[in-house]
PDB file of C-alpha atoms in Angstrom:
ATOM      1  CA  MET O   1      14.692  12.271  -5.055  1.00  0.00           C
ATOM      2  CA  ASN O   2      14.793  14.014  -8.452  1.00  0.00           C
ATOM      3  CA  TRP O   3      15.119  10.657 -10.180  1.00  0.00           C
ATOM      4  CA  ILE O   4      11.760   9.582  -8.742  1.00  0.00           C
ATOM      5  CA  THR O   5      10.197  12.798 -10.038  1.00  0.00           C
ATOM      6  CA  SER O   6      11.681  12.022 -13.448  1.00  0.00           C
ATOM      7  CA  LEU O   7      10.203   8.517 -13.420  1.00  0.00           C
ATOM      8  CA  LEU O   8       6.803   9.875 -12.361  1.00  0.00           C
ATOM      9  CA  GLY O   9       6.913  12.112 -15.419  1.00  0.00           C
ATOM     10  CA  ASN O  10       7.625   9.162 -17.758  1.00  0.00           C
ATOM     11  CA  LEU O  11       5.187   6.453 -16.714  1.00  0.00           C
ATOM     12  CA  ASN O  12       5.238   3.160 -18.587  1.00  0.00           C
ATOM     13  CA  TYR O  13       4.790  -0.428 -17.419  1.00  0.00           C
ATOM     14  CA  PRO O  14       8.389  -0.932 -16.157  1.00  0.00           C
ATOM     15  CA  THR O  15       8.417   2.401 -14.283  1.00  0.00           C
ATOM     16  CA  ILE O  16       4.982   1.685 -12.800  1.00  0.00           C
ATOM     17  CA  PHE O  17       6.249  -1.702 -11.583  1.00  0.00           C
ATOM     18  CA  PHE O  18       9.476  -0.212 -10.217  1.00  0.00           C
ATOM     19  CA  LEU O  19       7.844   2.762  -8.454  1.00  0.00           C
ATOM     20  CA  MET O  20       5.167   0.592  -6.862  1.00  0.00           C
ATOM     21  CA  MET O  21       7.868  -1.813  -5.699  1.00  0.00           C
ATOM     22  CA  LEU O  22       9.605   1.115  -4.004  1.00  0.00           C
ATOM     23  CA  GLU O  23       6.306   2.335  -2.551  1.00  0.00           C
ATOM     24  CA  SER O  24       5.773  -1.029  -0.898  1.00  0.00           C
ATOM     25  CA  THR O  25       9.198  -1.034   0.751  1.00  0.00           C
ATOM     26  CA  VAL O  26      10.186   2.050   2.746  1.00  0.00           C
ATOM     27  CA  VAL O  27      10.838   4.574  -0.021  1.00  0.00           C
ATOM     28  CA  PRO O  28       8.272   7.431   0.158  1.00  0.00           C
ATOM     29  CA  VAL O  29       6.663   7.159  -3.294  1.00  0.00           C
ATOM     30  CA  PRO O  30       2.949   8.093  -3.153  1.00  0.00           C
ATOM     31  CA  SER O  31       1.005   5.374  -4.976  1.00  0.00           C
ATOM     32  CA  GLU O  32      -1.731   7.829  -5.931  1.00  0.00           C
ATOM     33  CA  LEU O  33       0.861   9.747  -7.984  1.00  0.00           C
ATOM     34  CA  VAL O  34       1.781   6.550  -9.846  1.00  0.00           C
ATOM     35  CA  VAL O  35      -1.372   4.515 -10.477  1.00  0.00           C
ATOM     36  CA  SER O  36      -3.875   7.335 -10.987  1.00  0.00           C
ATOM     37  CA  PRO O  37      -1.756   9.270 -13.542  1.00  0.00           C
ATOM     38  CA  ALA O  38      -1.029   5.984 -15.345  1.00  0.00           C
ATOM     39  CA  ALA O  39      -4.769   5.279 -15.493  1.00  0.00           C
ATOM     40  CA  TYR O  40      -5.307   8.859 -16.679  1.00  0.00           C
ATOM     41  CA  HIS O  41      -2.980   8.153 -19.615  1.00  0.00           C
ATOM     42  CA  ALA O  42      -4.685   4.812 -20.171  1.00  0.00           C
ATOM     43  CA  ALA O  43      -7.978   6.652 -20.609  1.00  0.00           C
ATOM     44  CA  SER O  44      -6.390   8.620 -23.432  1.00  0.00           C
ATOM     45  CA  GLY O  45      -5.188   5.400 -25.080  1.00  0.00           C
ATOM     46  CA  ASN O  46      -1.485   5.605 -24.210  1.00  0.00           C
ATOM     47  CA  LEU O  47      -1.555   2.629 -21.801  1.00  0.00           C
ATOM     48  CA  ASN O  48      -3.822  -0.322 -21.058  1.00  0.00           C
ATOM     49  CA  ILE O  49      -5.784   0.126 -17.816  1.00  0.00           C
ATOM     50  CA  TRP O  50      -5.665  -3.587 -16.924  1.00  0.00           C
ATOM     51  CA  LEU O  51      -1.917  -3.743 -17.423  1.00  0.00           C
ATOM     52  CA  VAL O  52      -1.531  -0.650 -15.262  1.00  0.00           C
ATOM     53  CA  ILE O  53      -3.361  -2.440 -12.437  1.00  0.00           C
ATOM     54  CA  LEU O  54      -1.422  -5.680 -13.053  1.00  0.00           C
ATOM     55  CA  PHE O  55       2.035  -4.102 -13.027  1.00  0.00           C
ATOM     56  CA  SER O  56       1.118  -1.907 -10.062  1.00  0.00           C
ATOM     57  CA  THR O  57       0.022  -4.944  -8.068  1.00  0.00           C
ATOM     58  CA  LEU O  58       3.040  -7.047  -9.069  1.00  0.00           C
ATOM     59  CA  GLY O  59       5.344  -4.186  -8.058  1.00  0.00           C
ATOM     60  CA  ALA O  60       3.556  -3.905  -4.729  1.00  0.00           C
ATOM     61  CA  ASP O  61       3.897  -7.654  -4.211  1.00  0.00           C
ATOM     62  CA  LEU O  62       7.658  -7.533  -4.814  1.00  0.00           C
ATOM     63  CA  GLY O  63       8.183  -4.541  -2.541  1.00  0.00           C
ATOM     64  CA  ALA O  64       6.123  -6.115   0.218  1.00  0.00           C
ATOM     65  CA  THR O  65       8.032  -9.367  -0.209  1.00  0.00           C
ATOM     66  CA  ILE O  66      11.325  -7.515   0.266  1.00  0.00           C
ATOM     67  CA  ASN O  67      10.056  -6.090   3.555  1.00  0.00           C
ATOM     68  CA  TYR O  68       8.709  -9.491   4.589  1.00  0.00           C
ATOM     69  CA  VAL O  69      11.983 -11.346   3.863  1.00  0.00           C
ATOM     70  CA  VAL O  70      14.135  -8.723   5.605  1.00  0.00           C
ATOM     71  CA  ALA O  71      11.922  -8.748   8.704  1.00  0.00           C
ATOM     72  CA  TYR O  72      11.707 -12.565   8.660  1.00  0.00           C
ATOM     73  CA  TYR O  73      15.475 -13.026   8.727  1.00  0.00           C
ATOM     74  CA  VAL O  74      16.963  -9.986  10.504  1.00  0.00           C
ATOM     75  CA  GLY O  75      14.429  -9.622  13.319  1.00  0.00           C
ATOM     76  CA  ARG O  76      12.999  -6.775  15.347  1.00  0.00           C
ATOM     77  CA  PRO O  77      16.194  -5.187  16.804  1.00  0.00           C
ATOM     78  CA  VAL O  78      17.700  -4.583  13.355  1.00  0.00           C
ATOM     79  CA  ILE O  79      14.394  -3.281  11.993  1.00  0.00           C
ATOM     80  CA  TYR O  80      14.107  -0.816  14.868  1.00  0.00           C
ATOM     81  CA  LYS O  81      17.736   0.236  14.470  1.00  0.00           C
ATOM     82  CA  PHE O  82      17.160   1.048  10.808  1.00  0.00           C
ATOM     83  CA  ALA O  83      13.896   2.883  11.560  1.00  0.00           C
ATOM     84  CA  ASN O  84      15.754   5.096  14.047  1.00  0.00           C
ATOM     85  CA  SER O  85      18.710   5.723  11.716  1.00  0.00           C
ATOM     86  CA  ARG O  86      19.239   8.788   9.543  1.00  0.00           C
ATOM     87  CA  LEU O  87      18.492   6.739   6.427  1.00  0.00           C
ATOM     88  CA  GLY O  88      15.300   5.484   8.022  1.00  0.00           C
ATOM     89  CA  HIS O  89      14.244   9.026   8.781  1.00  0.00           C
ATOM     90  CA  LEU O  90      14.977  10.052   5.190  1.00  0.00           C
ATOM     91  CA  CYS O  91      12.497   7.332   4.226  1.00  0.00           C
ATOM     92  CA  LEU O  92       9.980   8.962   6.594  1.00  0.00           C
ATOM     93  CA  LEU O  93      10.346   5.967   8.911  1.00  0.00           C
ATOM     94  CA  ASN O  94      10.693   5.739  12.677  1.00  0.00           C
ATOM     95  CA  GLN O  95      10.256   3.135  15.391  1.00  0.00           C
ATOM     96  CA  GLN O  96       6.824   4.451  16.345  1.00  0.00           C
ATOM     97  CA  LYS O  97       5.495   3.810  12.826  1.00  0.00           C
ATOM     98  CA  VAL O  98       6.856   0.263  12.849  1.00  0.00           C
ATOM     99  CA  GLU O  99       5.322  -0.376  16.271  1.00  0.00           C
ATOM    100  CA  LYS O 100       2.009   1.033  15.042  1.00  0.00           C
ATOM    101  CA  SER O 101       2.015  -1.406  12.109  1.00  0.00           C
ATOM    102  CA  GLU O 102       2.909  -4.275  14.457  1.00  0.00           C
ATOM    103  CA  LYS O 103       0.044  -3.415  16.790  1.00  0.00           C
ATOM    104  CA  TYR O 104      -2.392  -3.277  13.872  1.00  0.00           C
ATOM    105  CA  PHE O 105      -1.175  -6.652  12.610  1.00  0.00           C
ATOM    106  CA  TYR O 106      -1.372  -8.382  15.975  1.00  0.00           C
ATOM    107  CA  ASP O 107      -4.770  -6.831  16.788  1.00  0.00           C
ATOM    108  CA  HIS O 108      -6.385  -7.923  13.536  1.00  0.00           C
ATOM    109  CA  GLY O 109      -4.523 -11.132  12.639  1.00  0.00           C
ATOM    110  CA  MET O 110      -3.871 -12.285   9.102  1.00  0.00           C
ATOM    111  CA  VAL O 111      -6.732 -10.197   7.697  1.00  0.00           C
ATOM    112  CA  ALA O 112      -4.616  -7.160   8.616  1.00  0.00           C
ATOM    113  CA  THR O 113      -2.417  -8.008   5.617  1.00  0.00           C
ATOM    114  CA  ILE O 114      -5.410  -7.211   3.397  1.00  0.00           C
ATOM    115  CA  THR O 115      -6.947  -4.276   5.249  1.00  0.00           C
ATOM    116  CA  GLY O 116      -3.586  -2.814   6.242  1.00  0.00           C
ATOM    117  CA  ARG O 117      -2.743  -2.341   2.569  1.00  0.00           C
ATOM    118  CA  LEU O 118      -5.572   0.228   2.422  1.00  0.00           C
ATOM    119  CA  ILE O 119      -4.600   2.372   5.417  1.00  0.00           C
ATOM    120  CA  PRO O 120      -2.270   5.386   5.018  1.00  0.00           C
ATOM    121  CA  GLY O 121       0.764   5.098   7.287  1.00  0.00           C
ATOM    122  CA  ILE O 122       0.256   1.340   7.653  1.00  0.00           C
ATOM    123  CA  ARG O 123       0.022   0.093   4.057  1.00  0.00           C
ATOM    124  CA  HIS O 124       3.732   0.017   3.162  1.00  0.00           C
ATOM    125  CA  LEU O 125       4.813  -1.297   6.593  1.00  0.00           C
ATOM    126  CA  ILE O 126       2.261  -4.054   7.256  1.00  0.00           C
ATOM    127  CA  SER O 127       4.578  -6.609   5.606  1.00  0.00           C
ATOM    128  CA  ILE O 128       7.189  -6.040   8.361  1.00  0.00           C
ATOM    129  CA  PRO O 129       5.132  -7.532  11.237  1.00  0.00           C
ATOM    130  CA  ALA O 130       4.031 -10.312   8.870  1.00  0.00           C
ATOM    131  CA  GLY O 131       7.690 -11.216   8.435  1.00  0.00           C
ATOM    132  CA  LEU O 132       8.518 -10.785  12.118  1.00  0.00           C
ATOM    133  CA  SER O 133       5.687 -13.181  13.046  1.00  0.00           C
ATOM    134  CA  LYS O 134       6.854 -15.745  10.451  1.00  0.00           C
ATOM    135  CA  MET O 135       3.474 -15.663   8.697  1.00  0.00           C
ATOM    136  CA  HIS O 136       3.249 -18.337   5.985  1.00  0.00           C
ATOM    137  CA  TYR O 137       4.497 -16.707   2.777  1.00  0.00           C
ATOM    138  CA  GLY O 138       1.756 -18.169   0.599  1.00  0.00           C
ATOM    139  CA  TRP O 139      -0.981 -16.587   2.704  1.00  0.00           C
ATOM    140  CA  PHE O 140       1.026 -13.387   2.980  1.00  0.00           C
ATOM    141  CA  LEU O 141       1.369 -13.097  -0.798  1.00  0.00           C
ATOM    142  CA  LEU O 142      -2.322 -13.899  -1.376  1.00  0.00           C
ATOM    143  CA  TYR O 143      -3.556 -11.308   1.121  1.00  0.00           C
ATOM    144  CA  THR O 144      -1.050  -8.726  -0.067  1.00  0.00           C
ATOM    145  CA  THR O 145      -2.148  -9.218  -3.662  1.00  0.00           C
ATOM    146  CA  LEU O 146      -5.796  -8.854  -2.712  1.00  0.00           C
ATOM    147  CA  GLY O 147      -5.213  -5.712  -0.635  1.00  0.00           C
ATOM    148  CA  ALA O 148      -2.866  -4.108  -3.148  1.00  0.00           C
ATOM    149  CA  GLY O 149      -5.159  -5.070  -6.023  1.00  0.00           C
ATOM    150  CA  VAL O 150      -8.179  -3.403  -4.412  1.00  0.00           C
ATOM    151  CA  TRP O 151      -6.176  -0.255  -3.652  1.00  0.00           C
ATOM    152  CA  ASN O 152      -4.779  -0.082  -7.181  1.00  0.00           C
ATOM    153  CA  CYS O 153      -8.234  -0.559  -8.696  1.00  0.00           C
ATOM    154  CA  ILE O 154      -9.517   2.358  -6.645  1.00  0.00           C
ATOM    155  CA  LEU O 155      -6.642   4.575  -7.725  1.00  0.00           C
ATOM    156  CA  ALA O 156      -6.979   3.483 -11.355  1.00  0.00           C
ATOM    157  CA  ALA O 157     -10.724   4.219 -11.319  1.00  0.00           C
ATOM    158  CA  LEU O 158      -9.964   7.695  -9.947  1.00  0.00           C
ATOM    159  CA  GLY O 159      -7.411   8.409 -12.677  1.00  0.00           C
ATOM    160  CA  TRP O 160      -9.752   7.154 -15.397  1.00  0.00           C
ATOM    161  CA  TYR O 161     -12.595   9.309 -14.034  1.00  0.00           C
ATOM    162  CA  LEU O 162     -10.427  12.443 -13.780  1.00  0.00           C
ATOM    163  CA  HIS O 163      -9.396  12.113 -17.427  1.00  0.00           C
ATOM    164  CA  ALA O 164     -12.902  13.197 -18.428  1.00  0.00           C
ATOM    165  CA  ILE O 165     -13.021  16.320 -16.241  1.00  0.00           C
ATOM    166  CA  VAL O 166      -9.512  17.532 -15.459  1.00  0.00           C
ATOM    167  CA  PRO O 167      -6.771  18.808 -17.792  1.00  0.00           C
ATOM    168  CA  GLU O 168      -3.425  17.078 -17.278  1.00  0.00           C
ATOM    169  CA  GLU O 169      -1.689  20.144 -15.800  1.00  0.00           C
ATOM    170  CA  GLN O 170      -4.244  20.128 -12.933  1.00  0.00           C
ATOM    171  CA  LEU O 171      -4.126  16.369 -12.363  1.00  0.00           C
ATOM    172  CA  ASN O 172      -1.748  16.248  -9.367  1.00  0.00           C
ATOM    173  CA  ASP O 173      -3.690  18.924  -7.458  1.00  0.00           C
ATOM    174  CA  LYS O 174      -6.940  17.047  -8.016  1.00  0.00           C
ATOM    175  CA  LEU O 175      -5.355  13.769  -6.971  1.00  0.00           C
ATOM    176  CA  ILE O 176      -4.313  15.292  -3.687  1.00  0.00           C
ATOM    177  CA  GLU O 177      -7.813  16.689  -3.173  1.00  0.00           C
ATOM    178  CA  TYR O 178      -9.639  13.467  -4.084  1.00  0.00           C
ATOM    179  CA  GLY O 179      -6.974  11.338  -2.404  1.00  0.00           C
ATOM    180  CA  ASP O 180      -7.951  12.684   1.012  1.00  0.00           C
ATOM    181  CA  TYR O 181     -11.592  11.740   0.450  1.00  0.00           C
ATOM    182  CA  ILE O 182     -10.536   8.266  -0.668  1.00  0.00           C
ATOM    183  CA  LYS O 183      -8.314   7.764   2.385  1.00  0.00           C
ATOM    184  CA  TYR O 184     -11.115   8.696   4.783  1.00  0.00           C
ATOM    185  CA  THR O 185     -13.555   6.435   2.968  1.00  0.00           C
ATOM    186  CA  ILE O 186     -11.120   3.532   2.989  1.00  0.00           C
ATOM    187  CA  ILE O 187     -10.404   4.006   6.704  1.00  0.00           C
ATOM    188  CA  ALA O 188     -14.153   3.915   7.410  1.00  0.00           C
ATOM    189  CA  ILE O 189     -14.522   0.721   5.361  1.00  0.00           C
ATOM    190  CA  VAL O 190     -11.592  -0.914   7.162  1.00  0.00           C
ATOM    191  CA  VAL O 191     -13.075   0.016  10.538  1.00  0.00           C
ATOM    192  CA  LEU O 192     -16.412  -1.543   9.536  1.00  0.00           C
ATOM    193  CA  VAL O 193     -14.663  -4.717   8.318  1.00  0.00           C
ATOM    194  CA  ALA O 194     -12.690  -4.940  11.578  1.00  0.00           C
ATOM    195  CA  ILE O 195     -15.895  -4.540  13.592  1.00  0.00           C
ATOM    196  CA  TYR O 196     -17.562  -7.273  11.516  1.00  0.00           C
ATOM    197  CA  PHE O 197     -14.726  -9.741  12.137  1.00  0.00           C
ATOM    198  CA  ALA O 198     -14.613  -8.826  15.825  1.00  0.00           C
ATOM    199  CA  ILE O 199     -18.345  -9.482  16.227  1.00  0.00           C
ATOM    200  CA  ARG O 200     -18.070 -12.712  14.246  1.00  0.00           C
ATOM    201  CA  HIS O 201     -15.192 -13.894  16.434  1.00  0.00           C
ATOM    202  CA  TRP O 202     -17.085 -12.966  19.612  1.00  0.00           C
ATOM    203  CA  MET O 203     -20.202 -14.838  18.476  1.00  0.00           C
ATOM    204  CA  LYS O 204     -18.140 -17.946  17.633  1.00  0.00           C
ATOM    205  CA  LYS O 205     -16.658 -17.911  21.146  1.00  0.00           C
ATOM    206  CA  LYS O 206     -20.138 -17.732  22.660  1.00  0.00           C
ATOM    207  CA  VAL O 207     -21.367 -20.790  20.729  1.00  0.00           C
TER     208      VAL O 207
END
């Protein structure tokens, strides 16, 4: 994947869009190594922070749409076959990961398309169960945009903040360090949101 490394070293709006599209399919491109460095460069005046977020989110939308369309039309057996193939494994994919994303989607309903975009290991696969379940594309795109937009804003804020305290040669190490804290915080937020909706649903059923 040397070509991905090359693109990561030359971030501009087209490469941000392209890499985030890949990240939202099944290609293992860490979004924190795309959006946060781009925001870091935006803080120094080389890019526009709002365009970084925009192109990141549009790329995520396209990548998620590719997953959605493939799952919608080819179905579960073909998806599982690919996940279990050598190419699927090269993409860090397996049937268990797909099943995990399906379970999350079916447990949490359409809101999973938003919250799932924030969870490591789920975020780039949540569009597959949405396609398998024939979720309305308009709602899918809206929720995907919201979830991806929130995630990209968080990563952009991190990159912008790090520009003031970290030299560029230390950026990736700091992103990995801070990225773990962000992931744990996001997971906690998602759990709280899921509990809120579960309680709300339970109270509606009691009325």
